[in-house]
PDB file of C-alpha atoms in Angstrom:
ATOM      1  CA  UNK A   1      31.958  16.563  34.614  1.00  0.00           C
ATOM      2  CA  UNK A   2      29.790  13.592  36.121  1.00  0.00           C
ATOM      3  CA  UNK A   3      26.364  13.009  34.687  1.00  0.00           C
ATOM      4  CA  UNK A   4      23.485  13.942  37.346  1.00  0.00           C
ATOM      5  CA  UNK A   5      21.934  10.919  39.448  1.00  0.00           C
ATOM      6  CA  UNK A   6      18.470  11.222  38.195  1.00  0.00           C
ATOM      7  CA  UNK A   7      16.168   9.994  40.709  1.00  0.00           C
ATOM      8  CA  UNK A   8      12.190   9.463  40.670  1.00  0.00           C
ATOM      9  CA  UNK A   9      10.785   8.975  44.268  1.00  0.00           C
ATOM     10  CA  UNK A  10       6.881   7.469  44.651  1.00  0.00           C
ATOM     11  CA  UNK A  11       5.421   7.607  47.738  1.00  0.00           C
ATOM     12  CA  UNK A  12       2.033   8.892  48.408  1.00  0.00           C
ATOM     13  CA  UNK A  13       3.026  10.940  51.600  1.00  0.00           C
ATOM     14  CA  UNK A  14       4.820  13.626  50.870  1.00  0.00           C
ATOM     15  CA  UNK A  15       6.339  14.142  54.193  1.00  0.00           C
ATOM     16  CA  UNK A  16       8.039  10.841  53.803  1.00  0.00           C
ATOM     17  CA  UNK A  17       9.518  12.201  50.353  1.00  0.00           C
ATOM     18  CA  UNK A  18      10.883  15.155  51.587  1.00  0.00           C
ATOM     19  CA  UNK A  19      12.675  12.993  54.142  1.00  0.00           C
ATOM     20  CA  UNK A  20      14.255  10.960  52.348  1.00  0.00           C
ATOM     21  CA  UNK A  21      15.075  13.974  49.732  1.00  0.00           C
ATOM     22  CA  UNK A  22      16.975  15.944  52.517  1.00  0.00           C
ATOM     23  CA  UNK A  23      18.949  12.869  53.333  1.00  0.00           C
ATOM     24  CA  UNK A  24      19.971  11.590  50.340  1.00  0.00           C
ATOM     25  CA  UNK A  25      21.166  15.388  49.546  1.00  0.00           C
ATOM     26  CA  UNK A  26      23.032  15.798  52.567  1.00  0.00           C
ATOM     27  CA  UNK A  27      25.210  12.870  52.627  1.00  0.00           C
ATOM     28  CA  UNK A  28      26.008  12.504  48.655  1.00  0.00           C
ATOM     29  CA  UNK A  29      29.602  12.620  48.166  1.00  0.00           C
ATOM     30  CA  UNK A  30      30.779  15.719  46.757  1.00  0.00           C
ATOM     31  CA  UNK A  31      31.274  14.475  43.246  1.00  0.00           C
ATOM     32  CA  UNK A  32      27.820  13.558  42.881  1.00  0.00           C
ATOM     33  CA  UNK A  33      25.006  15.651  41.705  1.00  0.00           C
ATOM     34  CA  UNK A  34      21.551  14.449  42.228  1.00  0.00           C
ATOM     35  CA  UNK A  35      18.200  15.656  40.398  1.00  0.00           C
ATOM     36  CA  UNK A  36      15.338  14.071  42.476  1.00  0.00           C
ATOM     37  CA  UNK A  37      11.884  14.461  41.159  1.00  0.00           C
ATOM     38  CA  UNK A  38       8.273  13.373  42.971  1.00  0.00           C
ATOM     39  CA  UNK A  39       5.081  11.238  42.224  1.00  0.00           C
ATOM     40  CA  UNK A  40       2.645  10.879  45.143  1.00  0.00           C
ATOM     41  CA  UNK A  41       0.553   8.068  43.529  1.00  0.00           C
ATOM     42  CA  UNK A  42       0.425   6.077  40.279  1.00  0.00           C
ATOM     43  CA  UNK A  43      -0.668   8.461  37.473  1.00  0.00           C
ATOM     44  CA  UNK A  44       2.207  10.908  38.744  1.00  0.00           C
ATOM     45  CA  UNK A  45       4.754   8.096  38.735  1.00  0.00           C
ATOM     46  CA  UNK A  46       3.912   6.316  35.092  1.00  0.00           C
ATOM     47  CA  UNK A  47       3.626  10.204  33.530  1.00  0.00           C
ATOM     48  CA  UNK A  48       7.122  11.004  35.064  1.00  0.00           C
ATOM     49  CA  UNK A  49       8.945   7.679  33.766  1.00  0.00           C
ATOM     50  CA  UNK A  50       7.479   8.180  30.466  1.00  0.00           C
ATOM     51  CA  UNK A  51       8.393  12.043  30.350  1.00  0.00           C
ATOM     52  CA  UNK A  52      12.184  10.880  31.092  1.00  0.00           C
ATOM     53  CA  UNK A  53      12.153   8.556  27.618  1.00  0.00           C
ATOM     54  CA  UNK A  54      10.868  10.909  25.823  1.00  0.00           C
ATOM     55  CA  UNK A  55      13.168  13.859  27.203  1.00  0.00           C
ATOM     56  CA  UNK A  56      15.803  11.574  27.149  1.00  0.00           C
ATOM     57  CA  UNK A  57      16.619  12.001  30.411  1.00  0.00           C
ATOM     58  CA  UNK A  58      15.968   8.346  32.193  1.00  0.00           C
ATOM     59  CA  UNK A  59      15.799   7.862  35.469  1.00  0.00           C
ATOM     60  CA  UNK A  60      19.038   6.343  37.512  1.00  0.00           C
ATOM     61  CA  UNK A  61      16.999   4.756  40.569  1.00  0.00           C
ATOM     62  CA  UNK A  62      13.381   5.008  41.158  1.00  0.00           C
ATOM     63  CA  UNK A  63      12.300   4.816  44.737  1.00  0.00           C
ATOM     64  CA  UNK A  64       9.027   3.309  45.023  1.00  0.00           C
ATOM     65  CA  UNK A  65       6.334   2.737  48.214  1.00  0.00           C
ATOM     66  CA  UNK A  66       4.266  -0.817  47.772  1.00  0.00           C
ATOM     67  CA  UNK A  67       1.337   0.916  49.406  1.00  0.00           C
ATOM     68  CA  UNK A  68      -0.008   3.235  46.501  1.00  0.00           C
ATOM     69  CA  UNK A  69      -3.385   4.452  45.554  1.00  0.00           C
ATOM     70  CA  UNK A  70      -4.558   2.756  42.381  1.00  0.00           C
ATOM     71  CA  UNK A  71      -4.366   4.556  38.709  1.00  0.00           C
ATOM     72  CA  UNK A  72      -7.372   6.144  37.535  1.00  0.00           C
ATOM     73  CA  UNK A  73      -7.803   3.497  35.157  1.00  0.00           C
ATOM     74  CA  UNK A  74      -7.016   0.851  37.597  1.00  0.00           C
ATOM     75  CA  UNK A  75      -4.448  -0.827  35.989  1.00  0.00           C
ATOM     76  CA  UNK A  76      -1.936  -0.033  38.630  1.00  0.00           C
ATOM     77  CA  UNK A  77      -2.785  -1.009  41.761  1.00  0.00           C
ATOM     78  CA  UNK A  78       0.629  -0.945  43.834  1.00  0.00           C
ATOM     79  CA  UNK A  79       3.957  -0.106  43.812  1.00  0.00           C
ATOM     80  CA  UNK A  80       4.807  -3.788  42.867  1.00  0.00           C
ATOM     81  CA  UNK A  81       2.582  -2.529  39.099  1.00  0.00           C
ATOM     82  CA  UNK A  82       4.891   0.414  39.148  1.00  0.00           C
ATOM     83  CA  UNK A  83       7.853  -1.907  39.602  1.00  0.00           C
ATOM     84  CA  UNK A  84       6.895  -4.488  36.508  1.00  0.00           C
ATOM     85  CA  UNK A  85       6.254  -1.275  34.464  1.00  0.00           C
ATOM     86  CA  UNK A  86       9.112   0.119  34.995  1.00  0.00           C
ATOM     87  CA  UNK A  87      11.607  -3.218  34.364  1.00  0.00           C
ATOM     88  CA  UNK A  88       9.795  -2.644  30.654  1.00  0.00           C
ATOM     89  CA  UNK A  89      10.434   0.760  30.241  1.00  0.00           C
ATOM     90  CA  UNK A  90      13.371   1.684  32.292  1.00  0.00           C
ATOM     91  CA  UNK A  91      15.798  -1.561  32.074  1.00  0.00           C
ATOM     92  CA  UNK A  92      18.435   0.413  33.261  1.00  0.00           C
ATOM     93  CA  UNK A  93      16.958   1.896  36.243  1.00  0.00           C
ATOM     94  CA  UNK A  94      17.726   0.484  39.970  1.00  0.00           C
ATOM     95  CA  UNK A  95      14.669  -0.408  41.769  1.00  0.00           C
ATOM     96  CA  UNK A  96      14.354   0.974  45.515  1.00  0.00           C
ATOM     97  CA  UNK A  97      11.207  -1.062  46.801  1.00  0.00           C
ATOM     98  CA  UNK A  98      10.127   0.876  50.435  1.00  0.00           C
ATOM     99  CA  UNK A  99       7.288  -0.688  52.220  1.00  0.00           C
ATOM    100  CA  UNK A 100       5.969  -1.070  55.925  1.00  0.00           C
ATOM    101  CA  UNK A 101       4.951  -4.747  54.758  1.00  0.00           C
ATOM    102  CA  UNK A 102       6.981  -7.513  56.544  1.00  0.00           C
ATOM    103  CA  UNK A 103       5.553 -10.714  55.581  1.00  0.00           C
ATOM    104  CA  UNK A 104       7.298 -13.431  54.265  1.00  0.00           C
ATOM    105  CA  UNK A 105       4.984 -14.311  51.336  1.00  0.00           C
ATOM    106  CA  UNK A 106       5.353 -10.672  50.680  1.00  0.00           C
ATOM    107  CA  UNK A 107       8.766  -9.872  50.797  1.00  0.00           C
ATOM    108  CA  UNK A 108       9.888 -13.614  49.087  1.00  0.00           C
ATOM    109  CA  UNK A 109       7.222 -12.708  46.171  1.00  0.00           C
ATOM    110  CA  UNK A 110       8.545  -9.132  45.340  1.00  0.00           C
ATOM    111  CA  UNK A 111      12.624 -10.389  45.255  1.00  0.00           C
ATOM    112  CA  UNK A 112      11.540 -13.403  43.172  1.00  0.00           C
ATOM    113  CA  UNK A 113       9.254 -11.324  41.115  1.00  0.00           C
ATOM    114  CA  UNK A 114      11.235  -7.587  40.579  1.00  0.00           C
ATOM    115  CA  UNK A 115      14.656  -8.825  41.949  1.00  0.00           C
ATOM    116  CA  UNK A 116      14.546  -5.057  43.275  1.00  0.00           C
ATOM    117  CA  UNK A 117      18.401  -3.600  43.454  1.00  0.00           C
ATOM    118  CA  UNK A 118      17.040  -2.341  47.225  1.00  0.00           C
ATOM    119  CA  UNK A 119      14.399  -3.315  48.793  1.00  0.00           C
ATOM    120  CA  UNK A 120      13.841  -1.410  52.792  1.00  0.00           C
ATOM    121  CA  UNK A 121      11.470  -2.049  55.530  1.00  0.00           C
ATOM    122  CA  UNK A 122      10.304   1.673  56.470  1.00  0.00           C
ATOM    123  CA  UNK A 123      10.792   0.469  60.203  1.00  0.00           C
ATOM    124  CA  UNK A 124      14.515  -0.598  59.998  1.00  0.00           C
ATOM    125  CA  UNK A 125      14.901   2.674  58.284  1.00  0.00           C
ATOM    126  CA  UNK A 126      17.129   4.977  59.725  1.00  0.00           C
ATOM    127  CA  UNK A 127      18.480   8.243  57.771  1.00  0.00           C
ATOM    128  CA  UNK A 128      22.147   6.635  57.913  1.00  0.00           C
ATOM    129  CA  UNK A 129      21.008   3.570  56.502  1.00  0.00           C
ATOM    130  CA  UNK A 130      18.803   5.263  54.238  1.00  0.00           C
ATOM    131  CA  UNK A 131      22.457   6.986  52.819  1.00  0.00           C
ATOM    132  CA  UNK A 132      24.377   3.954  53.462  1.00  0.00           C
ATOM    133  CA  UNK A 133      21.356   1.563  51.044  1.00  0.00           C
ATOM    134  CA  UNK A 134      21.799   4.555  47.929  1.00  0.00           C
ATOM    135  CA  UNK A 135      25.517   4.580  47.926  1.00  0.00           C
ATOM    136  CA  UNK A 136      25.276   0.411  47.617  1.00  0.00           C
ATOM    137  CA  UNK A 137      22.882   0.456  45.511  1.00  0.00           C
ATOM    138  CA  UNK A 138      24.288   2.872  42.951  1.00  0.00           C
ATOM    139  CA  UNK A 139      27.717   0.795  43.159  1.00  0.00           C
ATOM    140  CA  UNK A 140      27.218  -2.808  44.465  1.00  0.00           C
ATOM    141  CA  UNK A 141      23.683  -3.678  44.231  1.00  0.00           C
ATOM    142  CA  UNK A 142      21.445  -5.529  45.624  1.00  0.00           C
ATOM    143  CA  UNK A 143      20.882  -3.475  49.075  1.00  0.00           C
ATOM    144  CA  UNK A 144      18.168  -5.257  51.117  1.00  0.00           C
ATOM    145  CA  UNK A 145      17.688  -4.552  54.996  1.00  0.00           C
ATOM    146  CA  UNK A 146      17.955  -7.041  57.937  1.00  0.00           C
ATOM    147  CA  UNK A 147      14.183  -7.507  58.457  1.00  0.00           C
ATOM    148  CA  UNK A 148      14.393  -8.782  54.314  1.00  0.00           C
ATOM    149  CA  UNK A 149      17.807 -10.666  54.732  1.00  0.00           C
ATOM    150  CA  UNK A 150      16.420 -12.425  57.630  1.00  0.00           C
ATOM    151  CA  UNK A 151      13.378 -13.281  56.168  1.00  0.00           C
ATOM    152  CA  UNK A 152      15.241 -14.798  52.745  1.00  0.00           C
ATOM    153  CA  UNK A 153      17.495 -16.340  55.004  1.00  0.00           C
ATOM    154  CA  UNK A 154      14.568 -18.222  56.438  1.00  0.00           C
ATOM    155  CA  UNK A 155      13.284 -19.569  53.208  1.00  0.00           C
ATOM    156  CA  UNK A 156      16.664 -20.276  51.568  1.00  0.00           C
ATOM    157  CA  UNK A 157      17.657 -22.513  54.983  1.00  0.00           C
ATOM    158  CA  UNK A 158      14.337 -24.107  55.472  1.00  0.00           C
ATOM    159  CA  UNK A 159      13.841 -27.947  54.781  1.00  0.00           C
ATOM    160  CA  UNK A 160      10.985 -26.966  53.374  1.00  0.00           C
ATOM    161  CA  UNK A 161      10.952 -26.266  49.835  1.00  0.00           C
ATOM    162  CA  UNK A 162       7.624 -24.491  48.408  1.00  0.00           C
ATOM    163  CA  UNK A 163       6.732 -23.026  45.284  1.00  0.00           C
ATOM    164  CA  UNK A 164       4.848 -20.457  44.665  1.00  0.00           C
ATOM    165  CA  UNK A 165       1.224 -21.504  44.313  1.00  0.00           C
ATOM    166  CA  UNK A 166       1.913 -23.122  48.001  1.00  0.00           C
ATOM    167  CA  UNK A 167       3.025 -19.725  49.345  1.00  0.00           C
ATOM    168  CA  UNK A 168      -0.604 -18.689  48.100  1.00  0.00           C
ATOM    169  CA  UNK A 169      -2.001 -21.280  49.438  1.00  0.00           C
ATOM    170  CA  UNK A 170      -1.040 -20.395  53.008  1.00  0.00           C
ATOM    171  CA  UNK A 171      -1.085 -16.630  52.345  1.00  0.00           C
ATOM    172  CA  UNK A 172      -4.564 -16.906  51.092  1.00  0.00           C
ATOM    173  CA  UNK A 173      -5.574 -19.190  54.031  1.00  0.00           C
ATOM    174  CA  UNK A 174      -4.254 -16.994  56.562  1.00  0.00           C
ATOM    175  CA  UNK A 175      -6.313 -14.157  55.712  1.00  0.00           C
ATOM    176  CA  UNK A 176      -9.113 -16.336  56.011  1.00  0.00           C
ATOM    177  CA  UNK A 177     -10.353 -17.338  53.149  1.00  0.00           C
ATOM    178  CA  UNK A 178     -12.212 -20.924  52.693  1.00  0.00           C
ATOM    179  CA  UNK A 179     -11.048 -23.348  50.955  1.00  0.00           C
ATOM    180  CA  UNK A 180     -13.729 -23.579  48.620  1.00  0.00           C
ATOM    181  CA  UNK A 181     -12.785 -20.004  47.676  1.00  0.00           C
ATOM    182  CA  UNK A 182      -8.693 -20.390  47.005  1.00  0.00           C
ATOM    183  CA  UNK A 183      -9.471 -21.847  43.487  1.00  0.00           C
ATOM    184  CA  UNK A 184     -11.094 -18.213  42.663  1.00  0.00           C
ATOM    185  CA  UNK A 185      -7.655 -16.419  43.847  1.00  0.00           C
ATOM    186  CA  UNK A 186      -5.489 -19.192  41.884  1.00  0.00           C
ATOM    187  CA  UNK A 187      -5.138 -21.150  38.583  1.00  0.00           C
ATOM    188  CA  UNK A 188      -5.822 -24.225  40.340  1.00  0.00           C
ATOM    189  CA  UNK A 189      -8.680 -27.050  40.000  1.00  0.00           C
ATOM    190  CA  UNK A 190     -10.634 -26.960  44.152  1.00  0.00           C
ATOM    191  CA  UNK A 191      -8.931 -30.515  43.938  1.00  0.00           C
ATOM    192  CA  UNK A 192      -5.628 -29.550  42.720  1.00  0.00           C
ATOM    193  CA  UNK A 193      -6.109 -27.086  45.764  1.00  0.00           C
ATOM    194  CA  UNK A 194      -6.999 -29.992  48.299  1.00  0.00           C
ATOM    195  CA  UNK A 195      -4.058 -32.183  46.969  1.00  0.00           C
ATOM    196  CA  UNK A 196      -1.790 -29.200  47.689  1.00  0.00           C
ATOM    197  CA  UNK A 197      -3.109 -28.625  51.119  1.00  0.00           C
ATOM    198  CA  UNK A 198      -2.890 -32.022  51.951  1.00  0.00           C
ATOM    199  CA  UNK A 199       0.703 -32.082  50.927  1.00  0.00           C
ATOM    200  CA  UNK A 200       1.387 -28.488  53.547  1.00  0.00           C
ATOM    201  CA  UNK A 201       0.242 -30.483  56.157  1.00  0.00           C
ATOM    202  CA  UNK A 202       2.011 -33.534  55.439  1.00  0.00           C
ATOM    203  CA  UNK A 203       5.427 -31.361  55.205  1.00  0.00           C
ATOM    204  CA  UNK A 204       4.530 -29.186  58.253  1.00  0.00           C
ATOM    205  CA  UNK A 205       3.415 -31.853  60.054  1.00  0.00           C
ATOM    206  CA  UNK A 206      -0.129 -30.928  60.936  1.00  0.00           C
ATOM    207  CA  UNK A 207      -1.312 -33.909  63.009  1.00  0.00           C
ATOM    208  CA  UNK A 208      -4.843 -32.495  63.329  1.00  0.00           C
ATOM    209  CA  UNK A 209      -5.345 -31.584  60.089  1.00  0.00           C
ATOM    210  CA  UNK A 210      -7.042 -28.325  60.670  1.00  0.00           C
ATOM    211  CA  UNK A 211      -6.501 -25.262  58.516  1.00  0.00           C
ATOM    212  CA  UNK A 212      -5.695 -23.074  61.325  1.00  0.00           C
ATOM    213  CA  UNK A 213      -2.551 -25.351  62.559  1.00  0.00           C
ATOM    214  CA  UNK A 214      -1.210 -25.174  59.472  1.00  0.00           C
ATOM    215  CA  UNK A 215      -0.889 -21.493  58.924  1.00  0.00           C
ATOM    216  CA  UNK A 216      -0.132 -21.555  62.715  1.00  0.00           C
ATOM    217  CA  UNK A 217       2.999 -23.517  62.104  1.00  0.00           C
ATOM    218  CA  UNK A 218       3.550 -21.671  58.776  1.00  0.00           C
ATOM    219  CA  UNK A 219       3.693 -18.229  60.462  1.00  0.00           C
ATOM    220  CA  UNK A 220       6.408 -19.633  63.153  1.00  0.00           C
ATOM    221  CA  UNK A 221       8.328 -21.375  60.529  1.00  0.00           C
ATOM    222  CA  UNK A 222       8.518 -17.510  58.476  1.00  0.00           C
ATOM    223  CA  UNK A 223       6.638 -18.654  55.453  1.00  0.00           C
ATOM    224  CA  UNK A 224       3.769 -15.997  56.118  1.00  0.00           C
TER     225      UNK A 224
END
């Protein structure tokens, strides 16, 4: 007899859970049997992970929304804190990331950082390819939809190479904050910050040298 798909979903609306609980149970393949528990926000979702080491019973794939309520402590602020604690204390466990975020920064830093086994953009989600991302993830991982593949596409065939204390850079600057602030939000000097926005502008070719041009051109060229 198989072993049971153990499954932890986190998402803090539980509408949203129960869809994609009834979907993933009515397309499995016959062979499979899937147990499919719930956290709708961080203390739920660390408790769970660490109840299925103790019982022995670790989680398979762990589903997990970006957009979470913080932990009572505050040490968890986001599914991408969920994500890092779970690569320490589920190795084995396939990552699901699920998120109605679909910037670039955003997107590049999770894959780079987690290296998710799935990651899905809530709005290119459909309930086929919702069935269609588990069975590839449980057999030929990595899984990630077209808004993330075209978005990775963009990076991998730009001209532009940036690392990613740039990507802050013009992240940070395109939710407005000043440039006397960035060295607050990075481990940069304010002139190791000015050097590096000098450089942006040099490789985006910002011939007015204002701020907003360069996250302008950023934004069209898909690095925000």
């Amino acid at each position: 007899m198989n072993q049971p798909i153990r499954i932890l979903m986190t998402d803090d609306h539980p509408m949203i859970i129960e869809g994609y609980q009834n979907t993933l149970l009515s397309t499995k393949k016959p062979e499979q049997e899937l147990h499919i528990d719930t956290a709708n926000n961080c203390d739920e979702s660390i408790e769970a992970m660490e109840r299925s080491i103790r019982l022995k019973e670790q989680y398979d794939v762990l589903f997990i929304d970006i957009k979470m309520p913080p932990s009572l402590d505050g040490k968890f602020t986001s599914g991408e804190d969920l994500a890092r604690h779970a690569r320490k204390i589920l190795p084995d466990a396939k990552i699901v990331i699920l998120t109605m975020f679909n910037e670039t920064y955003r997107i590049h830093n999770i894959v780079e950082e987690i290296k998710p086994e799935g990651f899905l953009i809530k709005s290119d989600l459909t309930s086929s390819e919702l069935a269609s991302a588990f069975q590839a993830i449980l057999n030929h991982p990595p899984f990630y939809s077209g808004t993330v593949n075209r978005y990775l596409k963009q990076t991998i065939t730009s001209d532009i190479y940036l690392d990613d204390k740039n990507r802050r850079i013009l992240y940070l600057l395109s939710q407005g904050v000043k440039t006397k602030n960035l060295a607050e939000h990075i481990t940069l000097s304010l002139s190791g910050v000015e050097k590096r926005k000098k450089h942006l502008k040099i490789l985006f070719n910002i011939e007015d040298g204002q701020d907003e041009t360069l996250v302008k051109e950023a934004r069209k060229l898909g690095f925000i």
